[in-house]
Structure formats: structure tokens, C-alpha cells
């Protein structure tokens, strides 16, 4: 496997030091970080997300390369597409493809507990950087990645190819997984889901691990879920690890109902509640839990 060489940049050295200090970049992933340069997978025009104030600003590599590389080497998420591609050079309404903050990326990769030669299914290709890191860790032939947006998939495939990584980039609905290539030892999702796809459980070997952001429709926040598939392959269970915030699955977007659906013609005080399928969870400690770490969850296929 060959990857295009990159210039050593002071900002990238600082990023590596910061990730190690946070405990995000572990020894198992050092070589992948050094080889797969995040900047190689970012578009020339991008919108870094300022965590402090929640705003995004356009950065163009051709007009301001110093600022572009500074953001590429920062521990911040970067939006690469708005509104499913229906946008111009200005920030759109809803970010629909991105490159997650490196600390989030490496913590979730570490959650997979990978070993050499394991087969990994990535759901949500995005820029292709995550797939490149996985390919370096377990081998190109052992990584399959699925992307719902054809243009995003084509771009990622091209960048991976130019970096010498012939990763299998497939177009399709990631919530359906990749049944024709199953079973996998590990599965990682790079977008938040609200209804956990049972197909993911079915396509991972018994004892295999699924790492994904999950949440409810009541908030934009997610929690990283680490599940291990049961011995009979029909269910998976595990723990909530940490709070995150990811772009959401396109197929599970919510259109907010109108006022009349909450207060129908029956008059004031009438209330309609709709039940949605979700993960079942229970507290692993006595009493109420204020932290996602205090809960376990289970998904049946």
C-alpha cells in the first residue's frame, strides 16, 4: 500500500501532540495518522465549524492556503457539503457531509478494538479519510465503505485512488449495510441514527463489534454506542460511551408536524403522542443515571 507523501507542517505536529494529550491518538493508530494526512482528503473549499460559537465560515485553499491548512490540522469538524449539495460557496442551511473532528474520529476507531486482518464495514464514507485510516490499520482489501450520496462517493473514491488506496467505495443506503459482502468483524457508522438498523446486527459476526452514534429526536446530540453481537447473531448489546454530535441519517430526518397535530380539533388540552421504535435501555446502577456511561443497551435483529 502506498500513500502520497505530505509535507511536515508545524500545525500537524501540534495536532498530533494535542490528540495524544487528550488520549484520543493511541499507539495502535499512530502510524495511520502519520501516513493518512487529513488534508489530502479535504476539498479546496470547506467550512470549518467553530465549536465556540457554532458558526461556519468559508475557507478556500487557493486564496488562503495558510488558513486552509491551519483548519485542516485543527481538532474541529469541517463541513464539506450543505443541503445535499444544493448550495453555492456560502454556508447552506443544513450540513449534510463533513469530516469529523480528529479526536472524535480516533476515539471511535479505538472503540472498535481492531486486530490485524479484521474485515470492517464503514457506514458513511464522507471525505474518505476514515476509510483511509482503517485501510492502513487492517489492509485495503479488508475495508468496505458505503455512501448514500453518489457525488460524495465519487469524490472519496477518487481521493482514495490517488492516494494508492483501492478501498471498496459502494453507493447506497448505509442503513441496509452491505449484505453481499457480509459478514464483517467490525462495523462503524459516521452519522447519527435514531432508529438503530437491525441489518447492521445481522451483518456482523457473532462476537463482532458495532460502534455508532445514536440518539433521539428530542435533541441533535448523540451518544457513541459500542455493541457486541451475541453468540447467536440475533442481537447486540453494549454500553453508551460518550456524548457527540454527528450529522444525521438522511433516511431518518424528521419533518416537524404542524401545530394542529399537537392540538387537534378536539380542543385545548387534547394531546397526541406517537411512539417511535428505539433502543431499549436500562440503568446499570441503582437509581437514575445522569450519564450515558451508566446505561447499557440492546438491539435485536
mmCIF file of C-alpha atoms in Angstrom:
data_model
loop_
_atom_site.group_PDB
_atom_site.id
_atom_site.type_symbol
_atom_site.label_atom_id
_atom_site.label_comp_id
_atom_site.label_asym_id
_atom_site.label_seq_id
_atom_site.Cartn_x
_atom_site.Cartn_y
_atom_site.Cartn_z
ATOM 1 C CA UNK A 1 0.000 0.000 0.000
ATOM 2 C CA UNK A 2 1.308 3.418 -0.915
ATOM 3 C CA UNK A 3 0.010 6.790 0.127
ATOM 4 C CA UNK A 4 1.108 10.123 -1.272
ATOM 5 C CA UNK A 5 3.687 11.805 0.916
ATOM 6 C CA UNK A 6 2.782 15.013 2.685
ATOM 7 C CA UNK A 7 4.846 17.933 3.882
ATOM 8 C CA UNK A 8 5.587 18.056 7.557
ATOM 9 C CA UNK A 9 3.662 21.033 8.896
ATOM 10 C CA UNK A 10 4.043 22.594 12.340
ATOM 11 C CA UNK A 11 0.263 22.720 12.715
ATOM 12 C CA UNK A 12 0.006 18.979 12.033
ATOM 13 C CA UNK A 13 2.699 18.271 14.620
ATOM 14 C CA UNK A 14 0.757 20.347 17.131
ATOM 15 C CA UNK A 15 -2.425 18.422 16.279
ATOM 16 C CA UNK A 16 -0.715 15.080 16.893
ATOM 17 C CA UNK A 17 0.607 16.295 20.228
ATOM 18 C CA UNK A 18 -2.848 17.543 21.203
ATOM 19 C CA UNK A 19 -4.539 14.266 20.263
ATOM 20 C CA UNK A 20 -2.011 12.285 22.301
ATOM 21 C CA UNK A 21 -2.522 14.608 25.253
ATOM 22 C CA UNK A 22 -6.290 14.056 25.094
ATOM 23 C CA UNK A 23 -5.803 10.292 24.963
ATOM 24 C CA UNK A 24 -7.506 10.172 21.555
ATOM 25 C CA UNK A 25 -4.498 9.087 19.481
ATOM 26 C CA UNK A 26 -3.271 5.752 20.854
ATOM 27 C CA UNK A 27 -0.144 3.845 19.782
ATOM 28 C CA UNK A 28 -2.230 1.488 17.604
ATOM 29 C CA UNK A 29 -3.270 4.444 15.429
ATOM 30 C CA UNK A 30 -0.053 6.484 15.363
ATOM 31 C CA UNK A 31 1.165 5.016 12.068
ATOM 32 C CA UNK A 32 -2.210 5.543 10.393
ATOM 33 C CA UNK A 33 -2.246 9.185 11.499
ATOM 34 C CA UNK A 34 1.265 9.767 10.189
ATOM 35 C CA UNK A 35 0.521 8.133 6.837
ATOM 36 C CA UNK A 36 -3.004 9.311 6.029
ATOM 37 C CA UNK A 37 -2.916 13.113 6.063
ATOM 38 C CA UNK A 38 -6.361 14.570 6.767
ATOM 39 C CA UNK A 39 -5.583 17.499 4.471
ATOM 40 C CA UNK A 40 -5.276 15.132 1.486
ATOM 41 C CA UNK A 41 -8.963 14.251 1.843
ATOM 42 C CA UNK A 42 -10.443 17.717 2.260
ATOM 43 C CA UNK A 43 -11.833 19.792 -0.639
ATOM 44 C CA UNK A 44 -10.219 23.074 -1.615
ATOM 45 C CA UNK A 45 -13.318 24.936 -0.413
ATOM 46 C CA UNK A 46 -14.602 23.920 3.001
ATOM 47 C CA UNK A 47 -16.460 25.299 6.008
ATOM 48 C CA UNK A 48 -14.752 24.697 9.384
ATOM 49 C CA UNK A 49 -17.194 24.647 12.285
ATOM 50 C CA UNK A 50 -16.242 26.886 15.176
ATOM 51 C CA UNK A 51 -17.110 24.950 18.309
ATOM 52 C CA UNK A 52 -17.020 28.083 20.470
ATOM 53 C CA UNK A 53 -19.902 29.882 18.770
ATOM 54 C CA UNK A 54 -21.399 27.243 16.458
ATOM 55 C CA UNK A 55 -20.721 29.179 13.256
ATOM 56 C CA UNK A 56 -19.121 28.134 9.970
ATOM 57 C CA UNK A 57 -17.025 30.214 7.588
ATOM 58 C CA UNK A 58 -15.827 29.505 4.064
ATOM 59 C CA UNK A 59 -12.101 28.765 3.639
ATOM 60 C CA UNK A 60 -10.540 28.479 0.192
ATOM 61 C CA UNK A 61 -7.207 26.744 -0.283
ATOM 62 C CA UNK A 62 -6.421 28.636 -3.482
ATOM 63 C CA UNK A 63 -6.836 32.105 -1.966
ATOM 64 C CA UNK A 64 -5.688 31.493 1.623
ATOM 65 C CA UNK A 65 -3.637 28.287 1.883
ATOM 66 C CA UNK A 66 -2.219 29.145 5.311
ATOM 67 C CA UNK A 67 -5.680 29.452 6.854
ATOM 68 C CA UNK A 68 -6.843 26.354 4.970
ATOM 69 C CA UNK A 69 -4.040 24.176 6.362
ATOM 70 C CA UNK A 70 -4.488 25.653 9.830
ATOM 71 C CA UNK A 71 -8.097 24.448 9.830
ATOM 72 C CA UNK A 72 -7.220 21.127 8.175
ATOM 73 C CA UNK A 73 -4.788 20.485 11.042
ATOM 74 C CA UNK A 74 -7.193 21.565 13.782
ATOM 75 C CA UNK A 75 -9.287 19.401 16.078
ATOM 76 C CA UNK A 76 -12.557 20.717 14.703
ATOM 77 C CA UNK A 77 -15.251 19.314 12.407
ATOM 78 C CA UNK A 78 -15.308 20.593 8.846
ATOM 79 C CA UNK A 79 -18.429 20.765 6.696
ATOM 80 C CA UNK A 80 -17.794 19.691 3.111
ATOM 81 C CA UNK A 81 -21.373 19.753 1.785
ATOM 82 C CA UNK A 82 -24.580 21.641 2.609
ATOM 83 C CA UNK A 83 -28.199 20.778 1.825
ATOM 84 C CA UNK A 84 -27.389 17.537 -0.031
ATOM 85 C CA UNK A 85 -25.215 19.502 -2.449
ATOM 86 C CA UNK A 86 -27.764 22.206 -3.262
ATOM 87 C CA UNK A 87 -25.625 25.154 -2.188
ATOM 88 C CA UNK A 88 -23.164 27.693 -3.510
ATOM 89 C CA UNK A 89 -19.943 28.947 -1.917
ATOM 90 C CA UNK A 90 -21.798 30.245 1.127
ATOM 91 C CA UNK A 91 -22.834 28.102 4.109
ATOM 92 C CA UNK A 92 -26.193 26.492 3.456
ATOM 93 C CA UNK A 93 -28.980 25.599 5.855
ATOM 94 C CA UNK A 94 -28.132 22.028 6.919
ATOM 95 C CA UNK A 95 -24.663 20.424 6.798
ATOM 96 C CA UNK A 96 -25.012 17.076 5.017
ATOM 97 C CA UNK A 97 -21.442 15.826 4.675
ATOM 98 C CA UNK A 98 -18.391 16.551 6.781
ATOM 99 C CA UNK A 99 -15.060 15.462 8.182
ATOM 100 C CA UNK A 100 -15.397 14.935 11.930
ATOM 101 C CA UNK A 101 -13.024 16.363 14.497
ATOM 102 C CA UNK A 102 -9.878 14.159 14.644
ATOM 103 C CA UNK A 103 -10.284 13.492 18.378
ATOM 104 C CA UNK A 104 -13.780 12.095 17.742
ATOM 105 C CA UNK A 105 -12.532 10.057 14.771
ATOM 106 C CA UNK A 106 -9.670 8.382 16.622
ATOM 107 C CA UNK A 107 -11.653 7.683 19.792
ATOM 108 C CA UNK A 108 -14.317 5.872 17.768
ATOM 109 C CA UNK A 109 -11.704 3.961 15.780
ATOM 110 C CA UNK A 110 -10.078 2.901 19.037
ATOM 111 C CA UNK A 111 -13.501 1.751 20.311
ATOM 112 C CA UNK A 112 -13.528 -0.879 17.540
ATOM 113 C CA UNK A 113 -10.763 -2.913 19.243
ATOM 114 C CA UNK A 114 -9.332 -3.827 15.851
ATOM 115 C CA UNK A 115 -6.839 -6.590 15.170
ATOM 116 C CA UNK A 116 -4.817 -7.178 12.013
ATOM 117 C CA UNK A 117 -6.790 -8.699 9.169
ATOM 118 C CA UNK A 118 -10.259 -7.955 10.530
ATOM 119 C CA UNK A 119 -12.939 -7.062 7.973
ATOM 120 C CA UNK A 120 -14.568 -3.682 8.588
ATOM 121 C CA UNK A 121 -17.745 -2.144 7.181
ATOM 122 C CA UNK A 122 -17.846 1.639 7.363
ATOM 123 C CA UNK A 123 -21.232 3.304 7.013
ATOM 124 C CA UNK A 124 -20.883 6.850 5.670
ATOM 125 C CA UNK A 125 -17.759 7.392 3.548
ATOM 126 C CA UNK A 126 -17.754 11.191 3.601
ATOM 127 C CA UNK A 127 -14.331 12.512 2.600
ATOM 128 C CA UNK A 128 -12.741 9.046 2.690
ATOM 129 C CA UNK A 129 -10.259 9.926 5.461
ATOM 130 C CA UNK A 130 -11.782 7.490 7.958
ATOM 131 C CA UNK A 131 -11.664 4.696 5.364
ATOM 132 C CA UNK A 132 -8.009 5.525 4.666
ATOM 133 C CA UNK A 133 -7.168 5.234 8.370
ATOM 134 C CA UNK A 134 -8.970 1.893 8.546
ATOM 135 C CA UNK A 135 -7.228 0.644 5.398
ATOM 136 C CA UNK A 136 -3.843 1.451 6.865
ATOM 137 C CA UNK A 137 -4.736 -0.377 10.078
ATOM 138 C CA UNK A 138 -6.279 -3.611 8.705
ATOM 139 C CA UNK A 139 -5.420 -3.598 4.990
ATOM 140 C CA UNK A 140 -7.166 -2.157 1.942
ATOM 141 C CA UNK A 141 -8.853 -5.440 0.999
ATOM 142 C CA UNK A 142 -10.499 -5.651 4.421
ATOM 143 C CA UNK A 143 -12.375 -2.322 4.278
ATOM 144 C CA UNK A 144 -15.737 -1.709 2.624
ATOM 145 C CA UNK A 145 -17.383 1.705 2.910
ATOM 146 C CA UNK A 146 -20.916 2.730 1.910
ATOM 147 C CA UNK A 147 -22.001 6.258 0.964
ATOM 148 C CA UNK A 148 -25.562 7.350 0.143
ATOM 149 C CA UNK A 149 -24.623 10.419 -1.910
ATOM 150 C CA UNK A 150 -23.258 9.469 -5.373
ATOM 151 C CA UNK A 151 -21.232 12.674 -5.748
ATOM 152 C CA UNK A 152 -19.676 12.306 -2.301
ATOM 153 C CA UNK A 153 -18.892 8.649 -3.039
ATOM 154 C CA UNK A 154 -17.287 9.513 -6.381
ATOM 155 C CA UNK A 155 -15.121 12.218 -4.828
ATOM 156 C CA UNK A 156 -13.993 9.975 -1.964
ATOM 157 C CA UNK A 157 -13.227 7.120 -4.352
ATOM 158 C CA UNK A 158 -11.069 9.421 -6.435
ATOM 159 C CA UNK A 159 -9.126 10.753 -3.466
ATOM 160 C CA UNK A 160 -8.554 7.256 -2.095
ATOM 161 C CA UNK A 161 -7.379 6.047 -5.505
ATOM 162 C CA UNK A 162 -4.969 8.967 -5.859
ATOM 163 C CA UNK A 163 -3.509 8.023 -2.510
ATOM 164 C CA UNK A 164 -2.979 4.420 -3.586
ATOM 165 C CA UNK A 165 -5.907 3.015 -1.598
ATOM 166 C CA UNK A 166 -8.264 0.860 -3.682
ATOM 167 C CA UNK A 167 -10.883 0.706 -0.953
ATOM 168 C CA UNK A 168 -14.281 -0.630 -1.970
ATOM 169 C CA UNK A 169 -16.465 2.514 -2.011
ATOM 170 C CA UNK A 170 -20.085 1.500 -2.554
ATOM 171 C CA UNK A 171 -23.068 3.751 -3.252
ATOM 172 C CA UNK A 172 -26.264 3.005 -1.395
ATOM 173 C CA UNK A 173 -28.263 3.340 1.795
ATOM 174 C CA UNK A 174 -25.832 2.649 4.609
ATOM 175 C CA UNK A 175 -28.630 1.591 6.958
ATOM 176 C CA UNK A 176 -29.019 -1.502 4.773
ATOM 177 C CA UNK A 177 -25.328 -2.265 5.216
ATOM 178 C CA UNK A 178 -23.657 -4.353 2.529
ATOM 179 C CA UNK A 179 -25.273 -7.811 2.751
ATOM 180 C CA UNK A 180 -23.450 -9.171 -0.288
ATOM 181 C CA UNK A 181 -20.087 -8.635 1.399
ATOM 182 C CA UNK A 182 -21.069 -9.774 4.909
ATOM 183 C CA UNK A 183 -20.180 -10.983 7.446
ATOM 184 C CA UNK A 184 -17.846 -8.382 8.931
ATOM 185 C CA UNK A 185 -15.838 -8.398 12.137
ATOM 186 C CA UNK A 186 -16.468 -4.744 12.852
ATOM 187 C CA UNK A 187 -18.916 -2.035 11.774
ATOM 188 C CA UNK A 188 -18.557 1.707 12.322
ATOM 189 C CA UNK A 189 -21.077 4.402 11.416
ATOM 190 C CA UNK A 190 -20.088 8.017 10.839
ATOM 191 C CA UNK A 191 -23.554 9.586 11.130
ATOM 192 C CA UNK A 192 -26.178 9.633 13.849
ATOM 193 C CA UNK A 193 -29.148 7.268 13.754
ATOM 194 C CA UNK A 194 -32.431 7.468 15.624
ATOM 195 C CA UNK A 195 -33.819 4.023 14.770
ATOM 196 C CA UNK A 196 -30.983 1.518 15.031
ATOM 197 C CA UNK A 197 -30.735 -0.578 11.820
ATOM 198 C CA UNK A 198 -31.207 -4.277 12.535
ATOM 199 C CA UNK A 199 -29.348 -5.087 9.292
ATOM 200 C CA UNK A 200 -26.143 -3.937 10.957
ATOM 201 C CA UNK A 201 -26.524 -6.595 13.632
ATOM 202 C CA UNK A 202 -27.254 -9.275 11.034
ATOM 203 C CA UNK A 203 -24.128 -8.434 9.011
ATOM 204 C CA UNK A 204 -21.597 -8.583 11.852
ATOM 205 C CA UNK A 205 -20.167 -11.875 13.064
ATOM 206 C CA UNK A 206 -21.042 -13.267 16.471
ATOM 207 C CA UNK A 207 -18.750 -11.549 18.936
ATOM 208 C CA UNK A 208 -18.157 -8.682 16.494
ATOM 209 C CA UNK A 209 -18.361 -5.014 17.462
ATOM 210 C CA UNK A 210 -20.592 -2.194 16.220
ATOM 211 C CA UNK A 211 -19.678 1.430 17.010
ATOM 212 C CA UNK A 212 -22.195 4.106 16.064
ATOM 213 C CA UNK A 213 -23.685 7.432 17.197
ATOM 214 C CA UNK A 214 -27.279 7.045 18.394
ATOM 215 C CA UNK A 215 -29.801 9.450 19.847
ATOM 216 C CA UNK A 216 -33.410 10.541 19.979
ATOM 217 C CA UNK A 217 -35.446 13.068 18.012
ATOM 218 C CA UNK A 218 -35.626 15.303 21.080
ATOM 219 C CA UNK A 219 -32.093 16.627 20.580
ATOM 220 C CA UNK A 220 -29.353 16.974 17.973
ATOM 221 C CA UNK A 221 -26.886 15.335 20.346
ATOM 222 C CA UNK A 222 -25.844 11.688 20.005
ATOM 223 C CA UNK A 223 -24.068 9.196 22.192
ATOM 224 C CA UNK A 224 -21.479 6.722 20.934
ATOM 225 C CA UNK A 225 -22.814 3.201 21.332
ATOM 226 C CA UNK A 226 -20.475 0.203 21.423
ATOM 227 C CA UNK A 227 -22.340 -3.051 20.887
ATOM 228 C CA UNK A 228 -21.099 -6.629 20.746
ATOM 229 C CA UNK A 229 -23.104 -9.114 18.695
ATOM 230 C CA UNK A 230 -24.418 -12.027 20.745
ATOM 231 C CA UNK A 231 -23.380 -15.622 20.203
ATOM 232 C CA UNK A 232 -26.436 -16.495 18.129
ATOM 233 C CA UNK A 233 -26.027 -13.377 15.972
ATOM 234 C CA UNK A 234 -29.618 -12.259 16.601
ATOM 235 C CA UNK A 235 -28.979 -9.356 18.972
ATOM 236 C CA UNK A 236 -26.242 -6.998 20.130
ATOM 237 C CA UNK A 237 -25.709 -5.340 23.467
ATOM 238 C CA UNK A 238 -23.252 -2.923 24.978
ATOM 239 C CA UNK A 239 -22.766 0.462 26.558
ATOM 240 C CA UNK A 240 -23.133 4.142 25.862
ATOM 241 C CA UNK A 241 -19.627 5.616 25.865
ATOM 242 C CA UNK A 242 -19.648 9.401 25.385
ATOM 243 C CA UNK A 243 -21.675 12.311 24.061
ATOM 244 C CA UNK A 244 -21.030 13.501 20.494
ATOM 245 C CA UNK A 245 -22.917 15.328 17.758
ATOM 246 C CA UNK A 246 -22.998 13.941 14.226
ATOM 247 C CA UNK A 247 -24.828 14.674 11.007
ATOM 248 C CA UNK A 248 -27.984 12.581 10.895
ATOM 249 C CA UNK A 249 -29.007 9.708 8.628
ATOM 250 C CA UNK A 250 -30.794 11.139 5.589
ATOM 251 C CA UNK A 251 -33.452 8.455 5.728
ATOM 252 C CA UNK A 252 -34.377 9.256 9.332
ATOM 253 C CA UNK A 253 -34.781 13.010 9.061
ATOM 254 C CA UNK A 254 -37.795 14.404 10.827
ATOM 255 C CA UNK A 255 -40.291 16.819 9.321
ATOM 256 C CA UNK A 256 -41.758 18.632 12.283
ATOM 257 C CA UNK A 257 -45.568 18.314 12.387
ATOM 258 C CA UNK A 258 -47.784 21.348 12.305
ATOM 259 C CA UNK A 259 -49.396 22.897 15.352
ATOM 260 C CA UNK A 260 -52.740 21.223 14.649
ATOM 261 C CA UNK A 261 -51.214 17.764 15.059
ATOM 262 C CA UNK A 262 -50.415 18.557 18.677
ATOM 263 C CA UNK A 263 -53.618 20.471 19.402
ATOM 264 C CA UNK A 264 -56.260 18.894 17.170
ATOM 265 C CA UNK A 265 -59.855 19.996 16.735
ATOM 266 C CA UNK A 266 -60.787 18.203 19.958
ATOM 267 C CA UNK A 267 -59.917 21.439 21.709
ATOM 268 C CA UNK A 268 -57.438 22.732 24.289
ATOM 269 C CA UNK A 269 -55.799 20.075 26.367
ATOM 270 C CA UNK A 270 -56.083 17.318 23.756
ATOM 271 C CA UNK A 271 -52.653 15.767 23.238
ATOM 272 C CA UNK A 272 -51.452 13.204 20.733
ATOM 273 C CA UNK A 273 -48.375 11.126 21.416
ATOM 274 C CA UNK A 274 -46.741 8.987 18.778
ATOM 275 C CA UNK A 275 -44.485 6.113 19.682
ATOM 276 C CA UNK A 276 -41.301 5.511 17.680
ATOM 277 C CA UNK A 277 -39.039 2.463 17.718
ATOM 278 C CA UNK A 278 -35.796 2.985 19.588
ATOM 279 C CA UNK A 279 -33.098 1.260 21.527
ATOM 280 C CA UNK A 280 -34.240 -0.278 24.771
ATOM 281 C CA UNK A 281 -32.043 0.747 27.642
ATOM 282 C CA UNK A 282 -31.829 0.154 31.344
ATOM 283 C CA UNK A 283 -29.735 1.623 34.081
ATOM 284 C CA UNK A 284 -26.736 -0.452 35.117
ATOM 285 C CA UNK A 285 -26.738 1.203 38.520
ATOM 286 C CA UNK A 286 -29.394 1.667 41.127
ATOM 287 C CA UNK A 287 -31.384 4.859 40.826
ATOM 288 C CA UNK A 288 -31.442 7.292 37.947
ATOM 289 C CA UNK A 289 -28.402 7.733 35.747
ATOM 290 C CA UNK A 290 -27.269 11.216 34.768
ATOM 291 C CA UNK A 291 -24.549 9.954 32.419
ATOM 292 C CA UNK A 292 -24.771 7.793 29.274
ATOM 293 C CA UNK A 293 -21.949 5.706 30.728
ATOM 294 C CA UNK A 294 -24.405 4.453 33.308
ATOM 295 C CA UNK A 295 -26.621 2.697 30.788
ATOM 296 C CA UNK A 296 -26.469 -0.452 28.766
ATOM 297 C CA UNK A 297 -28.397 -1.014 25.572
ATOM 298 C CA UNK A 298 -29.557 -3.920 23.471
ATOM 299 C CA UNK A 299 -30.670 -4.257 19.848
ATOM 300 C CA UNK A 300 -32.418 -7.326 18.472
ATOM 301 C CA UNK A 301 -32.203 -8.200 14.798
#
